[in-house]
């Protein structure tokens, strides 16, 4: 697949790339220039960080950041632990009902918590957790996607290694920790990146279960902030928008290759 | 006699071993199972149960059998949301898939700046939809938004892109294509990298044109990926509603309402959770149908070995 490229095709590829970057470039332009230049592009426009300062002071973005980081870490740890245990059970234990249990897990790939907002809201209400960060995390802690991905990886671990560990007297959990987990590292990285970016960006469910600053993640904070009724100008909204996506965007630029590969790995599920 | 005794003790040992295995396995599954039951399986059943109720004005619920379904069948907004979802899927999916394939072919080559191209195409994928909606909202703003400024250069007047029922859906579709094409590109890129280069070389030796090679060799070989991406895209098109909260709230006049957004509105704005359950059942049926196609046919053949 490394055929020569027609010059016209190269031009088209580049044009499409520029077109694809344009909305982002615009967001940065508007965030980094005074409001007067938000819509008029001129090379002589002065640069400024004023919009970020004002956005930061107009809404509790510090708190939103903290909430989002806590949320994402909570979900990631929960998913990694629960998926590892479940995947291990499916990959290496023969037991009655495992087929049905696995099918019931896979059901969540299609019918994600995103769709069951009404009943999940009731459930969170019954648990008395409304408007808390755990409320946002709970429906996502058991991830069918994570279980599936890890099960596939665990299945490829050679049984000789497991046997060797068993001969040395390791129990099931020690075998999991010493043999399976280290060998599945690339899968953990892939799943971690996909999960973190998904939950950093998630919006509808956090919007539903939170209504106070103390629990709101960045995305919901941004939506509240950007509501046109509040009458803030575009430069400030774009500054807030850039702030919301900056950490993920920055991580993506740094670990581009891992990102793309992890999405690929996760994609070939 | 003693032989039999040995046999039965071996069998007993094997049985207790199997029993011990099962106990271990279920203990490992327990934490995930509890959460899956609480936030996936129970809610599915509860949704179905609630779909046979109505919410009274004082907040209590009453069993009404299929009445909710009859009201739903008579609800023009429900049909509008369903139709919108259909057009939304039809508008976004084929175009994003075609673009994704094109992008993947380009970034799979030894083209100059390949890394940059990959980056450019993929970046929208990692952005929050809510941030994307904020940025694009500005493009579509009447008069001084970017789109109207461009129109102004050619002497056209302003246009309320998101406020006009005839243009709002198109605007959202363009934005979602921009957001999603790079994601689908990844699937194609993975598939392309698994194709043997020999085929293309052989075709080149035979003097086949590039278009012919693509049409007769590459594209058919990528068919499983195309189906896989298409199915995922259909599922996505039912879940994607974040942007509506910021950009249109389903308007004007429900021209951009999608099914999940309508459910959200009915449940949390109109506080009618029973009717929201009825609507959710439709969504569940649609998603299960797609799921059956996916598991029953596609994945068995293609992606799960």
PDB file of N, CA and C in Angstrom, chain B residues 162-247:
ATOM      1  N   UNK B 162     -28.995  27.910  11.912  1.00  0.00           N
ATOM      2  CA  UNK B 162     -29.540  26.954  12.879  1.00  0.00           C
ATOM      3  C   UNK B 162     -30.985  27.283  13.241  1.00  0.00           C
ATOM      4  N   UNK B 163     -31.451  28.455  12.812  1.00  0.00           N
ATOM      5  CA  UNK B 163     -32.805  28.859  13.149  1.00  0.00           C
ATOM      6  C   UNK B 163     -33.796  28.556  12.047  1.00  0.00           C
ATOM      7  N   UNK B 164     -33.300  27.995  10.965  1.00  0.00           N
ATOM      8  CA  UNK B 164     -34.173  27.712   9.833  1.00  0.00           C
ATOM      9  C   UNK B 164     -34.347  26.201   9.694  1.00  0.00           C
ATOM     10  N   UNK B 165     -35.600  25.719   9.747  1.00  0.00           N
ATOM     11  CA  UNK B 165     -35.823  24.272   9.686  1.00  0.00           C
ATOM     12  C   UNK B 165     -35.213  23.620   8.444  1.00  0.00           C
ATOM     13  N   UNK B 166     -35.033  24.383   7.361  1.00  0.00           N
ATOM     14  CA  UNK B 166     -34.539  23.754   6.141  1.00  0.00           C
ATOM     15  C   UNK B 166     -33.022  23.612   6.139  1.00  0.00           C
ATOM     16  N   UNK B 167     -32.323  24.357   6.991  1.00  0.00           N
ATOM     17  CA  UNK B 167     -30.863  24.255   6.969  1.00  0.00           C
ATOM     18  C   UNK B 167     -30.267  23.642   8.234  1.00  0.00           C
ATOM     19  N   UNK B 168     -31.043  23.596   9.316  1.00  0.00           N
ATOM     20  CA  UNK B 168     -30.450  23.220  10.592  1.00  0.00           C
ATOM     21  C   UNK B 168     -29.847  21.818  10.565  1.00  0.00           C
ATOM     22  N   UNK B 169     -30.575  20.869   9.978  1.00  0.00           N
ATOM     23  CA  UNK B 169     -30.087  19.495   9.964  1.00  0.00           C
ATOM     24  C   UNK B 169     -28.798  19.382   9.148  1.00  0.00           C
ATOM     25  N   UNK B 170     -28.772  20.037   8.008  1.00  0.00           N
ATOM     26  CA  UNK B 170     -27.573  20.023   7.165  1.00  0.00           C
ATOM     27  C   UNK B 170     -26.361  20.542   7.926  1.00  0.00           C
ATOM     28  N   UNK B 171     -26.572  21.621   8.682  1.00  0.00           N
ATOM     29  CA  UNK B 171     -25.475  22.210   9.448  1.00  0.00           C
ATOM     30  C   UNK B 171     -24.922  21.216  10.466  1.00  0.00           C
ATOM     31  N   UNK B 172     -25.832  20.546  11.164  1.00  0.00           N
ATOM     32  CA  UNK B 172     -25.389  19.586  12.187  1.00  0.00           C
ATOM     33  C   UNK B 172     -24.689  18.394  11.534  1.00  0.00           C
ATOM     34  N   UNK B 173     -25.205  17.993  10.382  1.00  0.00           N
ATOM     35  CA  UNK B 173     -24.608  16.847   9.685  1.00  0.00           C
ATOM     36  C   UNK B 173     -23.172  17.150   9.281  1.00  0.00           C
ATOM     37  N   UNK B 174     -22.955  18.349   8.720  1.00  0.00           N
ATOM     38  CA  UNK B 174     -21.595  18.729   8.302  1.00  0.00           C
ATOM     39  C   UNK B 174     -20.652  18.679   9.504  1.00  0.00           C
ATOM     40  N   UNK B 175     -21.122  19.219  10.619  1.00  0.00           N
ATOM     41  CA  UNK B 175     -20.278  19.257  11.813  1.00  0.00           C
ATOM     42  C   UNK B 175     -19.935  17.845  12.303  1.00  0.00           C
ATOM     43  N   UNK B 176     -20.934  16.976  12.300  1.00  0.00           N
ATOM     44  CA  UNK B 176     -20.695  15.623  12.805  1.00  0.00           C
ATOM     45  C   UNK B 176     -19.769  14.846  11.865  1.00  0.00           C
ATOM     46  N   UNK B 177     -19.894  15.078  10.565  1.00  0.00           N
ATOM     47  CA  UNK B 177     -18.964  14.435   9.631  1.00  0.00           C
ATOM     48  C   UNK B 177     -17.533  14.855   9.976  1.00  0.00           C
ATOM     49  N   UNK B 178     -17.357  16.149  10.231  1.00  0.00           N
ATOM     50  CA  UNK B 178     -16.032  16.655  10.595  1.00  0.00           C
ATOM     51  C   UNK B 178     -15.524  15.968  11.857  1.00  0.00           C
ATOM     52  N   UNK B 179     -16.432  15.756  12.805  1.00  0.00           N
ATOM     53  CA  UNK B 179     -16.041  15.163  14.082  1.00  0.00           C
ATOM     54  C   UNK B 179     -15.729  13.676  13.957  1.00  0.00           C
ATOM     55  N   UNK B 180     -16.452  12.968  13.094  1.00  0.00           N
ATOM     56  CA  UNK B 180     -16.387  11.507  13.100  1.00  0.00           C
ATOM     57  C   UNK B 180     -15.490  10.853  12.056  1.00  0.00           C
ATOM     58  N   UNK B 181     -15.264  11.542  10.940  1.00  0.00           N
ATOM     59  CA  UNK B 181     -14.541  10.897   9.839  1.00  0.00           C
ATOM     60  C   UNK B 181     -13.178  10.378  10.294  1.00  0.00           C
ATOM     61  N   UNK B 182     -12.477  11.164  11.088  1.00  0.00           N
ATOM     62  CA  UNK B 182     -11.146  10.771  11.553  1.00  0.00           C
ATOM     63  C   UNK B 182     -11.180   9.530  12.429  1.00  0.00           C
ATOM     64  N   UNK B 183     -12.283   9.354  13.149  1.00  0.00           N
ATOM     65  CA  UNK B 183     -12.426   8.167  13.995  1.00  0.00           C
ATOM     66  C   UNK B 183     -12.562   6.917  13.128  1.00  0.00           C
ATOM     67  N   UNK B 184     -13.412   6.998  12.106  1.00  0.00           N
ATOM     68  CA  UNK B 184     -13.583   5.850  11.211  1.00  0.00           C
ATOM     69  C   UNK B 184     -12.304   5.570  10.423  1.00  0.00           C
ATOM     70  N   UNK B 185     -11.537   6.634  10.152  1.00  0.00           N
ATOM     71  CA  UNK B 185     -10.273   6.477   9.438  1.00  0.00           C
ATOM     72  C   UNK B 185      -9.384   5.447  10.127  1.00  0.00           C
ATOM     73  N   UNK B 186      -9.396   5.485  11.479  1.00  0.00           N
ATOM     74  CA  UNK B 186      -8.541   4.586  12.248  1.00  0.00           C
ATOM     75  C   UNK B 186      -8.841   3.115  11.941  1.00  0.00           C
ATOM     76  N   UNK B 187     -10.122   2.778  11.812  1.00  0.00           N
ATOM     77  CA  UNK B 187     -10.503   1.400  11.522  1.00  0.00           C
ATOM     78  C   UNK B 187      -9.957   0.986  10.155  1.00  0.00           C
ATOM     79  N   UNK B 188     -10.117   1.897   9.182  1.00  0.00           N
ATOM     80  CA  UNK B 188      -9.622   1.594   7.835  1.00  0.00           C
ATOM     81  C   UNK B 188      -8.099   1.494   7.814  1.00  0.00           C
ATOM     82  N   UNK B 189      -7.448   2.367   8.565  1.00  0.00           N
ATOM     83  CA  UNK B 189      -5.991   2.350   8.607  1.00  0.00           C
ATOM     84  C   UNK B 189      -5.512   1.008   9.154  1.00  0.00           C
ATOM     85  N   UNK B 190      -6.166   0.550  10.215  1.00  0.00           N
ATOM     86  CA  UNK B 190      -5.811  -0.746  10.788  1.00  0.00           C
ATOM     87  C   UNK B 190      -6.007  -1.853   9.756  1.00  0.00           C
ATOM     88  N   UNK B 191      -7.106  -1.791   9.019  1.00  0.00           N
ATOM     89  CA  UNK B 191      -7.394  -2.831   8.025  1.00  0.00           C
ATOM     90  C   UNK B 191      -6.390  -2.773   6.878  1.00  0.00           C
ATOM     91  N   UNK B 192      -6.077  -1.556   6.433  1.00  0.00           N
ATOM     92  CA  UNK B 192      -5.144  -1.411   5.312  1.00  0.00           C
ATOM     93  C   UNK B 192      -3.771  -1.967   5.663  1.00  0.00           C
ATOM     94  N   UNK B 193      -3.386  -1.765   6.930  1.00  0.00           N
ATOM     95  CA  UNK B 193      -2.060  -2.222   7.325  1.00  0.00           C
ATOM     96  C   UNK B 193      -1.983  -3.738   7.426  1.00  0.00           C
ATOM     97  N   UNK B 194      -3.149  -4.381   7.443  1.00  0.00           N
ATOM     98  CA  UNK B 194      -3.135  -5.841   7.492  1.00  0.00           C
ATOM     99  C   UNK B 194      -3.234  -6.475   6.110  1.00  0.00           C
ATOM    100  N   UNK B 195      -3.528  -5.631   5.104  1.00  0.00           N
ATOM    101  CA  UNK B 195      -3.610  -6.162   3.742  1.00  0.00           C
ATOM    102  C   UNK B 195      -2.202  -6.456   3.241  1.00  0.00           C
ATOM    103  N   UNK B 196      -2.078  -7.530   2.462  1.00  0.00           N
ATOM    104  CA  UNK B 196      -0.764  -7.847   1.912  1.00  0.00           C
ATOM    105  C   UNK B 196      -0.448  -6.884   0.773  1.00  0.00           C
ATOM    106  N   UNK B 197       0.751  -6.309   0.787  1.00  0.00           N
ATOM    107  CA  UNK B 197       1.133  -5.392  -0.289  1.00  0.00           C
ATOM    108  C   UNK B 197       1.294  -6.116  -1.621  1.00  0.00           C
ATOM    109  N   UNK B 198       1.465  -7.454  -1.573  1.00  0.00           N
ATOM    110  CA  UNK B 198       1.676  -8.222  -2.799  1.00  0.00           C
ATOM    111  C   UNK B 198       0.555  -8.019  -3.803  1.00  0.00           C
ATOM    112  N   UNK B 199      -0.677  -7.959  -3.266  1.00  0.00           N
ATOM    113  CA  UNK B 199      -1.829  -7.858  -4.157  1.00  0.00           C
ATOM    114  C   UNK B 199      -1.726  -6.622  -5.039  1.00  0.00           C
ATOM    115  N   UNK B 200      -1.426  -5.498  -4.398  1.00  0.00           N
ATOM    116  CA  UNK B 200      -1.334  -4.253  -5.143  1.00  0.00           C
ATOM    117  C   UNK B 200      -0.168  -4.295  -6.112  1.00  0.00           C
ATOM    118  N   UNK B 201       0.945  -4.862  -5.641  1.00  0.00           N
ATOM    119  CA  UNK B 201       2.106  -4.955  -6.516  1.00  0.00           C
ATOM    120  C   UNK B 201       1.781  -5.810  -7.731  1.00  0.00           C
ATOM    121  N   UNK B 202       1.131  -6.926  -7.473  1.00  0.00           N
ATOM    122  CA  UNK B 202       0.760  -7.810  -8.573  1.00  0.00           C
ATOM    123  C   UNK B 202      -0.121  -7.067  -9.565  1.00  0.00           C
ATOM    124  N   UNK B 203      -1.087  -6.319  -9.017  1.00  0.00           N
ATOM    125  CA  UNK B 203      -1.978  -5.572  -9.891  1.00  0.00           C
ATOM    126  C   UNK B 203      -1.191  -4.541 -10.697  1.00  0.00           C
ATOM    127  N   UNK B 204      -0.216  -3.898 -10.027  1.00  0.00           N
ATOM    128  CA  UNK B 204       0.587  -2.890 -10.713  1.00  0.00           C
ATOM    129  C   UNK B 204       1.396  -3.535 -11.825  1.00  0.00           C
ATOM    130  N   UNK B 205       1.960  -4.729 -11.553  1.00  0.00           N
ATOM    131  CA  UNK B 205       2.741  -5.445 -12.570  1.00  0.00           C
ATOM    132  C   UNK B 205       1.849  -5.784 -13.758  1.00  0.00           C
ATOM    133  N   UNK B 206       0.624  -6.166 -13.452  1.00  0.00           N
ATOM    134  CA  UNK B 206      -0.323  -6.495 -14.523  1.00  0.00           C
ATOM    135  C   UNK B 206      -0.758  -5.258 -15.284  1.00  0.00           C
ATOM    136  N   UNK B 207      -0.363  -4.109 -14.826  1.00  0.00           N
ATOM    137  CA  UNK B 207      -0.699  -2.874 -15.519  1.00  0.00           C
ATOM    138  C   UNK B 207      -2.087  -2.336 -15.199  1.00  0.00           C
ATOM    139  N   UNK B 208      -2.662  -2.798 -14.070  1.00  0.00           N
ATOM    140  CA  UNK B 208      -3.995  -2.303 -13.696  1.00  0.00           C
ATOM    141  C   UNK B 208      -3.884  -0.852 -13.232  1.00  0.00           C
ATOM    142  N   UNK B 209      -4.863  -0.062 -13.582  1.00  0.00           N
ATOM    143  CA  UNK B 209      -4.844   1.334 -13.145  1.00  0.00           C
ATOM    144  C   UNK B 209      -5.111   1.386 -11.646  1.00  0.00           C
ATOM    145  N   UNK B 210      -4.751   2.524 -11.027  1.00  0.00           N
ATOM    146  CA  UNK B 210      -4.910   2.616  -9.565  1.00  0.00           C
ATOM    147  C   UNK B 210      -6.375   2.539  -9.177  1.00  0.00           C
ATOM    148  N   UNK B 211      -7.230   3.195  -9.961  1.00  0.00           N
ATOM    149  CA  UNK B 211      -8.663   3.210  -9.671  1.00  0.00           C
ATOM    150  C   UNK B 211      -9.225   1.803  -9.782  1.00  0.00           C
ATOM    151  N   UNK B 212      -8.770   1.095 -10.838  1.00  0.00           N
ATOM    152  CA  UNK B 212      -9.221  -0.270 -11.057  1.00  0.00           C
ATOM    153  C   UNK B 212      -8.787  -1.144  -9.887  1.00  0.00           C
ATOM    154  N   UNK B 213      -7.532  -1.004  -9.465  1.00  0.00           N
ATOM    155  CA  UNK B 213      -7.027  -1.783  -8.329  1.00  0.00           C
ATOM    156  C   UNK B 213      -7.848  -1.527  -7.082  1.00  0.00           C
ATOM    157  N   UNK B 214      -8.139  -0.241  -6.859  1.00  0.00           N
ATOM    158  CA  UNK B 214      -8.921   0.105  -5.675  1.00  0.00           C
ATOM    159  C   UNK B 214     -10.302  -0.537  -5.735  1.00  0.00           C
ATOM    160  N   UNK B 215     -10.920  -0.389  -6.919  1.00  0.00           N
ATOM    161  CA  UNK B 215     -12.306  -0.832  -7.073  1.00  0.00           C
ATOM    162  C   UNK B 215     -12.432  -2.353  -7.021  1.00  0.00           C
ATOM    163  N   UNK B 216     -11.486  -3.043  -7.631  1.00  0.00           N
ATOM    164  CA  UNK B 216     -11.604  -4.487  -7.739  1.00  0.00           C
ATOM    165  C   UNK B 216     -10.858  -5.258  -6.660  1.00  0.00           C
ATOM    166  N   UNK B 217      -9.853  -4.635  -6.022  1.00  0.00           N
ATOM    167  CA  UNK B 217      -9.076  -5.381  -5.030  1.00  0.00           C
ATOM    168  C   UNK B 217      -9.197  -4.774  -3.637  1.00  0.00           C
ATOM    169  N   UNK B 218      -8.748  -3.530  -3.483  1.00  0.00           N
ATOM    170  CA  UNK B 218      -8.693  -2.960  -2.141  1.00  0.00           C
ATOM    171  C   UNK B 218     -10.086  -2.847  -1.521  1.00  0.00           C
ATOM    172  N   UNK B 219     -11.011  -2.216  -2.242  1.00  0.00           N
ATOM    173  CA  UNK B 219     -12.324  -1.964  -1.665  1.00  0.00           C
ATOM    174  C   UNK B 219     -13.056  -3.244  -1.262  1.00  0.00           C
ATOM    175  N   UNK B 220     -13.088  -4.271  -2.149  1.00  0.00           N
ATOM    176  CA  UNK B 220     -13.743  -5.516  -1.711  1.00  0.00           C
ATOM    177  C   UNK B 220     -13.068  -6.122  -0.484  1.00  0.00           C
ATOM    178  N   UNK B 221     -11.741  -6.040  -0.406  1.00  0.00           N
ATOM    179  CA  UNK B 221     -11.056  -6.604   0.756  1.00  0.00           C
ATOM    180  C   UNK B 221     -11.381  -5.831   2.024  1.00  0.00           C
ATOM    181  N   UNK B 222     -11.744  -4.562   1.858  1.00  0.00           N
ATOM    182  CA  UNK B 222     -12.066  -3.741   3.026  1.00  0.00           C
ATOM    183  C   UNK B 222     -13.539  -3.833   3.416  1.00  0.00           C
ATOM    184  N   UNK B 223     -14.298  -4.615   2.653  1.00  0.00           N
ATOM    185  CA  UNK B 223     -15.745  -4.686   2.876  1.00  0.00           C
ATOM    186  C   UNK B 223     -16.104  -5.018   4.323  1.00  0.00           C
ATOM    187  N   UNK B 224     -15.443  -6.004   4.950  1.00  0.00           N
ATOM    188  CA  UNK B 224     -15.787  -6.296   6.346  1.00  0.00           C
ATOM    189  C   UNK B 224     -15.612  -5.062   7.242  1.00  0.00           C
ATOM    190  N   UNK B 225     -14.533  -4.321   7.004  1.00  0.00           N
ATOM    191  CA  UNK B 225     -14.309  -3.110   7.803  1.00  0.00           C
ATOM    192  C   UNK B 225     -15.416  -2.099   7.554  1.00  0.00           C
ATOM    193  N   UNK B 226     -15.809  -1.962   6.302  1.00  0.00           N
ATOM    194  CA  UNK B 226     -16.865  -1.009   5.980  1.00  0.00           C
ATOM    195  C   UNK B 226     -18.152  -1.359   6.718  1.00  0.00           C
ATOM    196  N   UNK B 227     -18.500  -2.644   6.710  1.00  0.00           N
ATOM    197  CA  UNK B 227     -19.718  -3.058   7.407  1.00  0.00           C
ATOM    198  C   UNK B 227     -19.596  -2.810   8.900  1.00  0.00           C
ATOM    199  N   UNK B 228     -18.432  -3.137   9.443  1.00  0.00           N
ATOM    200  CA  UNK B 228     -18.191  -2.952  10.866  1.00  0.00           C
ATOM    201  C   UNK B 228     -18.316  -1.479  11.254  1.00  0.00           C
ATOM    202  N   UNK B 229     -17.664  -0.626  10.464  1.00  0.00           N
ATOM    203  CA  UNK B 229     -17.722   0.812  10.730  1.00  0.00           C
ATOM    204  C   UNK B 229     -19.155   1.313  10.594  1.00  0.00           C
ATOM    205  N   UNK B 230     -19.848   0.832   9.562  1.00  0.00           N
ATOM    206  CA  UNK B 230     -21.207   1.304   9.312  1.00  0.00           C
ATOM    207  C   UNK B 230     -22.115   0.975  10.501  1.00  0.00           C
ATOM    208  N   UNK B 231     -21.981  -0.239  11.016  1.00  0.00           N
ATOM    209  CA  UNK B 231     -22.812  -0.648  12.162  1.00  0.00           C
ATOM    210  C   UNK B 231     -22.508   0.228  13.372  1.00  0.00           C
ATOM    211  N   UNK B 232     -21.218   0.416  13.647  1.00  0.00           N
ATOM    212  CA  UNK B 232     -20.863   1.276  14.770  1.00  0.00           C
ATOM    213  C   UNK B 232     -21.379   2.689  14.567  1.00  0.00           C
ATOM    214  N   UNK B 233     -21.335   3.148  13.326  1.00  0.00           N
ATOM    215  CA  UNK B 233     -21.796   4.502  13.027  1.00  0.00           C
ATOM    216  C   UNK B 233     -23.297   4.624  13.270  1.00  0.00           C
ATOM    217  N   UNK B 234     -24.034   3.577  12.933  1.00  0.00           N
ATOM    218  CA  UNK B 234     -25.489   3.614  13.161  1.00  0.00           C
ATOM    219  C   UNK B 234     -25.770   3.717  14.660  1.00  0.00           C
ATOM    220  N   UNK B 235     -25.061   2.895  15.436  1.00  0.00           N
ATOM    221  CA  UNK B 235     -25.250   2.940  16.892  1.00  0.00           C
ATOM    222  C   UNK B 235     -24.916   4.338  17.412  1.00  0.00           C
ATOM    223  N   UNK B 236     -23.786   4.879  16.935  1.00  0.00           N
ATOM    224  CA  UNK B 236     -23.377   6.222  17.347  1.00  0.00           C
ATOM    225  C   UNK B 236     -24.433   7.265  17.037  1.00  0.00           C
ATOM    226  N   UNK B 237     -25.055   7.123  15.874  1.00  0.00           N
ATOM    227  CA  UNK B 237     -25.977   8.165  15.434  1.00  0.00           C
ATOM    228  C   UNK B 237     -27.195   8.243  16.359  1.00  0.00           C
ATOM    229  N   UNK B 238     -27.425   7.168  17.136  1.00  0.00           N
ATOM    230  CA  UNK B 238     -28.528   7.225  18.096  1.00  0.00           C
ATOM    231  C   UNK B 238     -28.094   7.801  19.438  1.00  0.00           C
ATOM    232  N   UNK B 239     -26.788   7.815  19.663  1.00  0.00           N
ATOM    233  CA  UNK B 239     -26.315   8.265  20.969  1.00  0.00           C
ATOM    234  C   UNK B 239     -25.831   9.709  20.973  1.00  0.00           C
ATOM    235  N   UNK B 240     -25.622  10.229  19.762  1.00  0.00           N
ATOM    236  CA  UNK B 240     -24.989  11.529  19.639  1.00  0.00           C
ATOM    237  C   UNK B 240     -26.008  12.656  19.781  1.00  0.00           C
ATOM    238  N   UNK B 241     -26.052  13.292  20.954  1.00  0.00           N
ATOM    239  CA  UNK B 241     -27.011  14.389  21.106  1.00  0.00           C
ATOM    240  C   UNK B 241     -26.433  15.586  21.863  1.00  0.00           C
ATOM    241  N   UNK B 242     -25.189  15.461  22.348  1.00  0.00           N
ATOM    242  CA  UNK B 242     -24.599  16.537  23.157  1.00  0.00           C
ATOM    243  C   UNK B 242     -24.734  17.905  22.497  1.00  0.00           C
ATOM    244  N   UNK B 243     -24.450  17.944  21.210  1.00  0.00           N
ATOM    245  CA  UNK B 243     -24.427  19.223  20.499  1.00  0.00           C
ATOM    246  C   UNK B 243     -25.803  19.891  20.466  1.00  0.00           C
ATOM    247  N   UNK B 244     -26.867  19.078  20.530  1.00  0.00           N
ATOM    248  CA  UNK B 244     -28.204  19.681  20.469  1.00  0.00           C
ATOM    249  C   UNK B 244     -28.464  20.565  21.687  1.00  0.00           C
ATOM    250  N   UNK B 245     -27.914  20.166  22.826  1.00  0.00           N
ATOM    251  CA  UNK B 245     -28.126  20.946  24.049  1.00  0.00           C
ATOM    252  C   UNK B 245     -27.580  22.361  23.865  1.00  0.00           C
ATOM    253  N   UNK B 246     -26.445  22.477  23.224  1.00  0.00           N
ATOM    254  CA  UNK B 246     -25.812  23.781  23.038  1.00  0.00           C
ATOM    255  C   UNK B 246     -26.368  24.512  21.817  1.00  0.00           C
ATOM    256  N   UNK B 247     -26.532  23.788  20.720  1.00  0.00           N
ATOM    257  CA  UNK B 247     -26.751  24.469  19.444  1.00  0.00           C
ATOM    258  C   UNK B 247     -28.203  24.754  19.108  1.00  0.00           C
TER     259      UNK B 247
END
